[in-house]
PDB file of C-alpha atoms in Angstrom:
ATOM      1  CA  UNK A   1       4.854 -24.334  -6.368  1.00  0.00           C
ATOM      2  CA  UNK A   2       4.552 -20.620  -6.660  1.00  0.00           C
ATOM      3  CA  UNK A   3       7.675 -19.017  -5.282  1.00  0.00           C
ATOM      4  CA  UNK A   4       8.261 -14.904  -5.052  1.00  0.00           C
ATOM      5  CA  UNK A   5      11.666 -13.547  -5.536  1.00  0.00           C
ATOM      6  CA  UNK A   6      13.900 -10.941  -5.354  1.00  0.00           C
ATOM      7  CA  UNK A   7      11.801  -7.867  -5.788  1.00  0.00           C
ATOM      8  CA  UNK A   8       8.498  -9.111  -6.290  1.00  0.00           C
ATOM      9  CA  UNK A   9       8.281 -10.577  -2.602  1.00  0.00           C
ATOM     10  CA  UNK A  10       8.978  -6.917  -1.570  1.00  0.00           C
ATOM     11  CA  UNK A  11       6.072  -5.707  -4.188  1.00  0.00           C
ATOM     12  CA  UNK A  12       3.858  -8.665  -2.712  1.00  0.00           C
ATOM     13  CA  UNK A  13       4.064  -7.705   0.643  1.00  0.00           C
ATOM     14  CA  UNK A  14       3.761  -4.294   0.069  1.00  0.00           C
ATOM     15  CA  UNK A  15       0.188  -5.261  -1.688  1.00  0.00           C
ATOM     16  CA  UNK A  16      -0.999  -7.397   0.625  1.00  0.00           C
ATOM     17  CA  UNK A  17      -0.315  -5.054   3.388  1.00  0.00           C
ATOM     18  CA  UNK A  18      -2.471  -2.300   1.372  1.00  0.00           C
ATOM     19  CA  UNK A  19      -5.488  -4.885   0.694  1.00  0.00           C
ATOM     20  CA  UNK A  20      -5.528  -7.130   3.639  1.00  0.00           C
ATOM     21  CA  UNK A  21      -5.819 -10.544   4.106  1.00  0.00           C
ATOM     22  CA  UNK A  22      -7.103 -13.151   1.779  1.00  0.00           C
ATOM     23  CA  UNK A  23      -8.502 -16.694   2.194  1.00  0.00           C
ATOM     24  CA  UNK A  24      -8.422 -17.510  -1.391  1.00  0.00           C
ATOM     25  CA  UNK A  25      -6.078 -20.575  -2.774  1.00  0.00           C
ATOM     26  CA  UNK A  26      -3.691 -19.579  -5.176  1.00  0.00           C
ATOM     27  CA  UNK A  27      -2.334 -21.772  -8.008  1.00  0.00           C
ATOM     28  CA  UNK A  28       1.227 -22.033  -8.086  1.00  0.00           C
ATOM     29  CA  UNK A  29       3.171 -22.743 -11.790  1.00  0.00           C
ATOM     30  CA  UNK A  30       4.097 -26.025 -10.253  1.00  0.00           C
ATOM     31  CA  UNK A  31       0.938 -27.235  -9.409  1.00  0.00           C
ATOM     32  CA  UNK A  32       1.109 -26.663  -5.583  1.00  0.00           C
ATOM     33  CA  UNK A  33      -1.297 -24.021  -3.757  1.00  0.00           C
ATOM     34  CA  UNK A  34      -0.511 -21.660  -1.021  1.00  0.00           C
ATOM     35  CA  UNK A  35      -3.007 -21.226   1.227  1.00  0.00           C
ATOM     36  CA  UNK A  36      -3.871 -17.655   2.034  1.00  0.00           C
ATOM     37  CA  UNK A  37      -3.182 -15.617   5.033  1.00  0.00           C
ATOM     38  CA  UNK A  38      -5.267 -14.855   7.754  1.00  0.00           C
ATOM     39  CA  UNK A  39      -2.155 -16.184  10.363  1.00  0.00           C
ATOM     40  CA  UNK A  40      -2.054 -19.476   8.542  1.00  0.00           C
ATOM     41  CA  UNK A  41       1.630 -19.706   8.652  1.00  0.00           C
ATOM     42  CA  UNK A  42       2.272 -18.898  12.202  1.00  0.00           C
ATOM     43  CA  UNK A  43      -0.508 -21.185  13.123  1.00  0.00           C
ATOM     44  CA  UNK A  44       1.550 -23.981  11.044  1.00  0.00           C
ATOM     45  CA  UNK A  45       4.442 -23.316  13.335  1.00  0.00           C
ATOM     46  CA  UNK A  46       2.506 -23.645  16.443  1.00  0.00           C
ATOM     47  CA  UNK A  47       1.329 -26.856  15.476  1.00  0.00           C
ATOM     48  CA  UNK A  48       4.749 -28.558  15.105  1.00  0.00           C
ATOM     49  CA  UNK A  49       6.281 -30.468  17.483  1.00  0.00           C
ATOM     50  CA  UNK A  50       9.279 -29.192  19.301  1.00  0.00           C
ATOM     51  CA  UNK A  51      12.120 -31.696  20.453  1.00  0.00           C
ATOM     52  CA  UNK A  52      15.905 -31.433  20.822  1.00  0.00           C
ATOM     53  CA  UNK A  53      18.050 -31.947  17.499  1.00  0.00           C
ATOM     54  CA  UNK A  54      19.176 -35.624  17.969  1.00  0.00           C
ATOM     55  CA  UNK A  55      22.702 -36.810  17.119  1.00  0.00           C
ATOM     56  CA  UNK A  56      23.272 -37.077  13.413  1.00  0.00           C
ATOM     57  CA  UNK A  57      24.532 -40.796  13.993  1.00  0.00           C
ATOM     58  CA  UNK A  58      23.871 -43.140  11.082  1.00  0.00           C
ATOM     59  CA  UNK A  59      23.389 -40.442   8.494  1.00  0.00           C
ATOM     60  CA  UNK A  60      23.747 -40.641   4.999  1.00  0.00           C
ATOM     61  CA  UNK A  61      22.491 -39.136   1.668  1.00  0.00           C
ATOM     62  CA  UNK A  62      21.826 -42.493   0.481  1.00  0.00           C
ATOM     63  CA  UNK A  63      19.486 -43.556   3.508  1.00  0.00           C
ATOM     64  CA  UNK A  64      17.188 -41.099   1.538  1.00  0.00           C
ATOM     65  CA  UNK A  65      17.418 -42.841  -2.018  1.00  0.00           C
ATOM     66  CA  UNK A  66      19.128 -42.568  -5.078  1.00  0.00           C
ATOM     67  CA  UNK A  67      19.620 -39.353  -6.229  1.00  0.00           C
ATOM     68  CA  UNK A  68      17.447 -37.568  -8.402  1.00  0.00           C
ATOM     69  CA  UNK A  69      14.993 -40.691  -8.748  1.00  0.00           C
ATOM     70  CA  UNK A  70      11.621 -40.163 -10.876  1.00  0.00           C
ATOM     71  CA  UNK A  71       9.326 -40.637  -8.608  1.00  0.00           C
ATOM     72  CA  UNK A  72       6.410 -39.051  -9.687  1.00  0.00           C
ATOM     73  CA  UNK A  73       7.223 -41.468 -13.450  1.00  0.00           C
ATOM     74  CA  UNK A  74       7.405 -37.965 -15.853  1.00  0.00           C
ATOM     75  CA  UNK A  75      10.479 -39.965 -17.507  1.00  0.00           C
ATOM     76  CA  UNK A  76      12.428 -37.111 -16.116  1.00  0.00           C
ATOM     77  CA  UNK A  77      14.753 -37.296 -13.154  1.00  0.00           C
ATOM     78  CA  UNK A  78      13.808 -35.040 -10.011  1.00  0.00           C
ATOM     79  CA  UNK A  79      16.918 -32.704 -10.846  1.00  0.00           C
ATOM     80  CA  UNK A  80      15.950 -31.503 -14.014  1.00  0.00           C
ATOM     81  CA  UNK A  81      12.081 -31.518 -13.412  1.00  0.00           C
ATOM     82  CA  UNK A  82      12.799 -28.367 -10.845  1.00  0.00           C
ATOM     83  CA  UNK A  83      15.436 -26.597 -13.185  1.00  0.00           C
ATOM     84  CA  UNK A  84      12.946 -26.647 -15.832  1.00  0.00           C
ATOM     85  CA  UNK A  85      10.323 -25.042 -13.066  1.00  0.00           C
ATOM     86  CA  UNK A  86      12.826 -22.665 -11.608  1.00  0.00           C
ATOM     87  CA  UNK A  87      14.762 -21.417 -15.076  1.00  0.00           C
ATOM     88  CA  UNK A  88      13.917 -19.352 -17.667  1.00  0.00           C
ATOM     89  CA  UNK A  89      15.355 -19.529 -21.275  1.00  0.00           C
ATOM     90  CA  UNK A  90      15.545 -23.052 -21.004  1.00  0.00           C
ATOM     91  CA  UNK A  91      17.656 -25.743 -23.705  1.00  0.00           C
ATOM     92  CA  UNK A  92      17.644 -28.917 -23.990  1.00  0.00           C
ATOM     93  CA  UNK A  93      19.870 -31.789 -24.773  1.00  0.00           C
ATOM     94  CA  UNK A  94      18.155 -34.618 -26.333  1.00  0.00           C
ATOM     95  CA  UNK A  95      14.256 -34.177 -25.766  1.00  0.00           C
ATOM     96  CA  UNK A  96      12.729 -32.369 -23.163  1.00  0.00           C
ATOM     97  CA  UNK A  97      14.319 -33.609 -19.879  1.00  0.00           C
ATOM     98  CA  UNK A  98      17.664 -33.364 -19.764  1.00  0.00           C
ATOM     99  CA  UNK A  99      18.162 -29.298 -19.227  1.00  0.00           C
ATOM    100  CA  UNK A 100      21.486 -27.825 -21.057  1.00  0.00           C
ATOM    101  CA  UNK A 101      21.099 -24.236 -19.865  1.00  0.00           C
ATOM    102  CA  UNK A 102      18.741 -21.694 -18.800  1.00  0.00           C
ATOM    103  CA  UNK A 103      18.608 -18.427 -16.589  1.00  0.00           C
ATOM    104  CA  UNK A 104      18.051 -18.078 -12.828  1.00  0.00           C
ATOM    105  CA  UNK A 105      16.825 -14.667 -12.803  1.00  0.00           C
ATOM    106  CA  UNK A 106      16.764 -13.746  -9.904  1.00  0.00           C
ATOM    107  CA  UNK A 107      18.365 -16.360  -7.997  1.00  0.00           C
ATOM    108  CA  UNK A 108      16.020 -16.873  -4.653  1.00  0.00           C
ATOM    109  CA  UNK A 109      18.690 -16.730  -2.178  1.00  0.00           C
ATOM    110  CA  UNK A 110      20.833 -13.865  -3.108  1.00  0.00           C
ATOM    111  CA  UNK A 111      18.869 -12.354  -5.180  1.00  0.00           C
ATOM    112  CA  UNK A 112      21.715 -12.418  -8.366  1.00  0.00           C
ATOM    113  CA  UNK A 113      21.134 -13.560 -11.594  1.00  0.00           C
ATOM    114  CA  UNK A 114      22.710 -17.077 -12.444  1.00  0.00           C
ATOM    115  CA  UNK A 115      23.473 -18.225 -16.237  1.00  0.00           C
ATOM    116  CA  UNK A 116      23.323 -22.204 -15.480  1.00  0.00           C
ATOM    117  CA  UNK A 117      25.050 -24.623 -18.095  1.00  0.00           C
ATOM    118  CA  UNK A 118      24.994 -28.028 -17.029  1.00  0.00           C
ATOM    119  CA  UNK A 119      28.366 -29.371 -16.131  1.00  0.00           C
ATOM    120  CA  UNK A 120      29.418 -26.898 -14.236  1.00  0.00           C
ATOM    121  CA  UNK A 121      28.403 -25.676 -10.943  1.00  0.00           C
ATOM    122  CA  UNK A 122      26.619 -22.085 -10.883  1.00  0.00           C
ATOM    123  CA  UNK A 123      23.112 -23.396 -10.173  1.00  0.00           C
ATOM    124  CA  UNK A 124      22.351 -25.931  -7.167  1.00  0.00           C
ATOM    125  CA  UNK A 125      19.020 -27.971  -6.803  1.00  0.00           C
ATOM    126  CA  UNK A 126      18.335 -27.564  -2.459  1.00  0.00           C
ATOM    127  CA  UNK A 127      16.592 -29.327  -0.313  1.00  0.00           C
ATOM    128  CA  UNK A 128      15.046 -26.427   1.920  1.00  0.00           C
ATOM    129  CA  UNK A 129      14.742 -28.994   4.954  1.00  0.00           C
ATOM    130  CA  UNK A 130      18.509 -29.972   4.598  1.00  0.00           C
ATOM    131  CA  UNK A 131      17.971 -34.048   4.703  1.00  0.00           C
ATOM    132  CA  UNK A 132      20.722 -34.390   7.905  1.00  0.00           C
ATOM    133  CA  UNK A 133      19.211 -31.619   9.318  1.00  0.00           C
ATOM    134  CA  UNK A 134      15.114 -33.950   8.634  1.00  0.00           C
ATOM    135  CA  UNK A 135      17.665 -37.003   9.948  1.00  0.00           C
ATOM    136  CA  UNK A 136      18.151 -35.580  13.318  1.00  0.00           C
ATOM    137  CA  UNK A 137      14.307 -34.428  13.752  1.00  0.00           C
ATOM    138  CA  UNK A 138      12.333 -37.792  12.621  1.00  0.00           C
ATOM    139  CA  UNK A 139      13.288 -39.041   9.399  1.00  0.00           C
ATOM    140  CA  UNK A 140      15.675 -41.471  11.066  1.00  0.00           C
ATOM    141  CA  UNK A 141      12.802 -43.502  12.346  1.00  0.00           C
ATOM    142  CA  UNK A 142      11.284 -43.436   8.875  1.00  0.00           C
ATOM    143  CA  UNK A 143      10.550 -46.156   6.409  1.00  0.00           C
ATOM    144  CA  UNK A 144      12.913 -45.914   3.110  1.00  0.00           C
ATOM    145  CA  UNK A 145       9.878 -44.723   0.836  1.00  0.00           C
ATOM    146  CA  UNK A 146       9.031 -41.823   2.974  1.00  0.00           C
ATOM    147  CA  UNK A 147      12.909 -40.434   3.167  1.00  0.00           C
ATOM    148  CA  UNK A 148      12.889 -41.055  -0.526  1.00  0.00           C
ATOM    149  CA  UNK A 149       9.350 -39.195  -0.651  1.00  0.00           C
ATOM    150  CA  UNK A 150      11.072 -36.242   0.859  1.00  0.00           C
ATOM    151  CA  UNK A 151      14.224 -36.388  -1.014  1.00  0.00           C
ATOM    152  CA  UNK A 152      12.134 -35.673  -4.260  1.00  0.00           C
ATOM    153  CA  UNK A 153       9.171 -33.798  -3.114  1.00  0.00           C
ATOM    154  CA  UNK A 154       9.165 -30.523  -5.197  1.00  0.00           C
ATOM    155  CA  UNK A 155       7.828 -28.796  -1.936  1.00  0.00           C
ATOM    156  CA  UNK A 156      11.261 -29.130  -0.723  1.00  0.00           C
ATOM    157  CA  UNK A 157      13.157 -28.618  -3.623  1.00  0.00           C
ATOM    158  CA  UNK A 158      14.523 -25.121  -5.205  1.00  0.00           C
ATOM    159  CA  UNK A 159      17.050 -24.010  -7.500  1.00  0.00           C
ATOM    160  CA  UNK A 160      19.342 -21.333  -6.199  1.00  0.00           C
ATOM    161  CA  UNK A 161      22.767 -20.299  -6.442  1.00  0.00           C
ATOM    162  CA  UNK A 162      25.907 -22.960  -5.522  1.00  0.00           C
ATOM    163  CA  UNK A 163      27.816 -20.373  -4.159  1.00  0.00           C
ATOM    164  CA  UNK A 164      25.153 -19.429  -1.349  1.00  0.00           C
ATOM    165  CA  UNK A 165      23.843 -22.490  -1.324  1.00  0.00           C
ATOM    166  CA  UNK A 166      26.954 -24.179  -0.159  1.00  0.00           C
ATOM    167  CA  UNK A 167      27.340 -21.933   3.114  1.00  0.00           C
ATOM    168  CA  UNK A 168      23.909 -23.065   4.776  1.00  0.00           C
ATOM    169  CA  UNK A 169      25.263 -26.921   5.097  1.00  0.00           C
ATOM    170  CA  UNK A 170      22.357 -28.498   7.076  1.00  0.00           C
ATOM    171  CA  UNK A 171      21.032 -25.479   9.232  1.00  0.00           C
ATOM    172  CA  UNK A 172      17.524 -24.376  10.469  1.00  0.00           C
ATOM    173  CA  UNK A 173      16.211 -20.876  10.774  1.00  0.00           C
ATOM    174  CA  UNK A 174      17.735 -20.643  13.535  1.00  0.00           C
ATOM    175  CA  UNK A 175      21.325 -21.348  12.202  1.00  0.00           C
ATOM    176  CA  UNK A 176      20.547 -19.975   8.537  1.00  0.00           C
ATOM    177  CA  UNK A 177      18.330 -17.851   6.635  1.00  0.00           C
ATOM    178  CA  UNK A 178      18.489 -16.218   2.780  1.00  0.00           C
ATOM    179  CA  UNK A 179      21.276 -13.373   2.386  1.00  0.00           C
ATOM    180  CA  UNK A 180      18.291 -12.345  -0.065  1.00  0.00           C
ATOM    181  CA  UNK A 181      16.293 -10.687   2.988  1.00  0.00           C
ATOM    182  CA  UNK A 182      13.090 -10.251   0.964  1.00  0.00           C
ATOM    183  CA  UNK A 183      12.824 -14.271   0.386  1.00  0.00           C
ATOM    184  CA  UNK A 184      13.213 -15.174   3.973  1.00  0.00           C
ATOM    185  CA  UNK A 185       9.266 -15.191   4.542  1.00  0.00           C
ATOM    186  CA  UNK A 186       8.717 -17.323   2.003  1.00  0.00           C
ATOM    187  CA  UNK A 187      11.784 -19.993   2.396  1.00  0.00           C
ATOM    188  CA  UNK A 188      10.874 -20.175   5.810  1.00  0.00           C
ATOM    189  CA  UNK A 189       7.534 -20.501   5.169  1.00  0.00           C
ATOM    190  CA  UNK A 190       8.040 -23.205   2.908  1.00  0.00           C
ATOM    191  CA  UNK A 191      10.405 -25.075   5.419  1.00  0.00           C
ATOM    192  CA  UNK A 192       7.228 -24.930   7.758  1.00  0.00           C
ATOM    193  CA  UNK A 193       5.139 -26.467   5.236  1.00  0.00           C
ATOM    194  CA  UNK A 194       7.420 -29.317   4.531  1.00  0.00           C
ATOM    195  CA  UNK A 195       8.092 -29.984   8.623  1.00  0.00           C
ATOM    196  CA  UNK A 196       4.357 -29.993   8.905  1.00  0.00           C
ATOM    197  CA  UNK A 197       3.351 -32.706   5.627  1.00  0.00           C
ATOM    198  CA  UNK A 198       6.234 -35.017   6.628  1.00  0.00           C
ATOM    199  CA  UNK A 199       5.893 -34.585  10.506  1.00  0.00           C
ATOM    200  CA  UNK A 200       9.378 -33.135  11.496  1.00  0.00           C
ATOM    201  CA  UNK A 201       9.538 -31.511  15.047  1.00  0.00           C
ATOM    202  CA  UNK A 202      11.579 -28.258  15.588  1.00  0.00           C
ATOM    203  CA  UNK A 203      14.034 -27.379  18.042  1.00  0.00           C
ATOM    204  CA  UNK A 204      12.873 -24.409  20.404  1.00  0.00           C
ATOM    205  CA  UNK A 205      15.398 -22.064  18.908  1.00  0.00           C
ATOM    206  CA  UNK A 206      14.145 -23.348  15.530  1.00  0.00           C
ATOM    207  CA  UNK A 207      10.463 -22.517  16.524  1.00  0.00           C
ATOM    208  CA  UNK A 208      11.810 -18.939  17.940  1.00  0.00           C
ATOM    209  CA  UNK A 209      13.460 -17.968  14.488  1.00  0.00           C
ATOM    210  CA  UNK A 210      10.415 -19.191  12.035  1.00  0.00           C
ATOM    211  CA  UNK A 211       8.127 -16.927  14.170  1.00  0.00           C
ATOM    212  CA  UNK A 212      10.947 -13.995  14.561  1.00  0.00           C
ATOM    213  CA  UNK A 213      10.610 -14.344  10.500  1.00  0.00           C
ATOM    214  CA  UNK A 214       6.986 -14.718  10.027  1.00  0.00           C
ATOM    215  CA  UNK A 215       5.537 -12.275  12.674  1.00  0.00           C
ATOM    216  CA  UNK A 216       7.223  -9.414  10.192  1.00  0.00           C
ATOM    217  CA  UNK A 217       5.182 -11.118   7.542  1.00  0.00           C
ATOM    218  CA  UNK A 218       1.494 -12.446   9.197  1.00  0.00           C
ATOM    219  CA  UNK A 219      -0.126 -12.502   5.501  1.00  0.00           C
ATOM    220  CA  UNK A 220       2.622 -14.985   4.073  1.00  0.00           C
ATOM    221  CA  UNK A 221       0.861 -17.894   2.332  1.00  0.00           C
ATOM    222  CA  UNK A 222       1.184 -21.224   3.626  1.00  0.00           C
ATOM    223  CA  UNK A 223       2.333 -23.830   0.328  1.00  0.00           C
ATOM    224  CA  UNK A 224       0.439 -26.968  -0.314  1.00  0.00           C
ATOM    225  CA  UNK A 225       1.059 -29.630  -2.379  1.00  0.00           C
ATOM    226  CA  UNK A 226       3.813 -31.983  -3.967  1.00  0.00           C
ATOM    227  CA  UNK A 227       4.314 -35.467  -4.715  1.00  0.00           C
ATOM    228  CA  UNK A 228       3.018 -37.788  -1.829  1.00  0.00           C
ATOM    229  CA  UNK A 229       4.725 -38.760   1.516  1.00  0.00           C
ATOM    230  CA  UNK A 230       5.782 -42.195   0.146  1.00  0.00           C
ATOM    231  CA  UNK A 231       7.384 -43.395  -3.073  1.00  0.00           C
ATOM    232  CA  UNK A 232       6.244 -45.713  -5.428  1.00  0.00           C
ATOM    233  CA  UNK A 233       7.530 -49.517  -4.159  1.00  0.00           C
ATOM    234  CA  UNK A 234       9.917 -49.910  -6.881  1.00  0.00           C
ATOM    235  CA  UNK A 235      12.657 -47.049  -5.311  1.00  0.00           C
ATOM    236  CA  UNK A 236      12.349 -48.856  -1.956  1.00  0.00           C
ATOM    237  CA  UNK A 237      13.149 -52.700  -3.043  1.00  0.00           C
ATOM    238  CA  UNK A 238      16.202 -54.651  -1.528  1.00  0.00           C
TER     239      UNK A 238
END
């Protein structure tokens, strides 16, 4: 999925502002689209459903799946199919999966530059709907493949900086949002988009922040796209 960062969300905006809206579909390097403007974002946020967080009870990472699984059956595990999306300058270890190092330039959320080398901890692969925070809004009354579905969708996935990364836990907009202020329309437009394919609700102060965010941004572009909402039987089996 196409994602803007650092300066060239700034440039973006700036542009769009200039020439107006579009309705044209733009392909993303990942394969995902973002549907163009015209108020398709904050429309997105109108139509989700807003509910109370409920109580994290019965949570776990592994209710959503091994981690990392290949669900979409590249041969390559989930991890390293968005670090080779996300990096630049890539290596390799042994084929074309596994990545050794590569460049985060810039990272999304803070808007640094990050040299990753696997084995140690610069570069972190997030889940932009935190899975406790999908829990407590509707996942816990999913089936195993759709949690799993979710846990690997690259629609919710991003590489971004550990450090950062580490401080946003499992909040919402309304509890967290990018240090990197010229990325916030687009992470929290992509947070609508995945609440709105896998049918999470929103709390009201959740709903409040994503249009605080967006209204500064009307012409943000709504993403499309990923894997589908369920995964293939063989990561569900008992």
């Amino acid at each position: 999925m196409t994602r803007l960062r650092g300066g060239a969300v700034a440039a973006a905006v700036v542009l769009i502002a200039v020439a107006g809206c579009s309705k044209e579909k733009t392909k993303g390097a990942s394969g995902s689209e973002r549907t163009g403007g015209n108020g398709a974002v904050l429309a997105a946020v109108d139509s989700l459903p807003v509910k109370g967080r409920a109580p994290k009870t019965g949570y776990s990472r592994e209710r959503f799946g091994t981690a990392w699984a290949d669900t979409d059956s590249n041969s390559c595990d989930t991890r390293d199919d968005i670090l080779k999306r996300d990096l630049k300058d890539l290596k390799f270890t042994g084929g074309t999966c596994r990545v050794s190092s590569g460049l985060l330039e810039p990272d999304p959320y803070s808007g640094k530059d990050i040299t990753y080398r696997r084995g140690r901890s610069q570069v972190d692969i997030d889940h932009v709907v935190p899975l406790s925070d999908a829990w407590q809004k509707g996942a816990e009354y999913w089936d195993a493949s759709k949690r799993i579905a979710l846990a690997n969708d690259p629609l919710n996935l991003i590489a971004v900086d550990a450090s950062t990364n580490r401080g946003k836990g499992d909040g919402d907009a309304a509890t967290w949002l990018p240090p990197n202020a010229a990325y916030r329309c687009t992470y929290v437009a992509d947070q609508v988009a995945v609440k709105k394919k896998y049918g999470l609700w929103v709390t009201d102060a959740e709903k409040a922040a994503m249009k605080k965010v967006l209204t500064g941004c009307p012409n943000q572009n709504l993403p499309t796209g990923g894997n589908p909402t369920k995964a293939p039987e063989r990561f569900t089996a008992r």
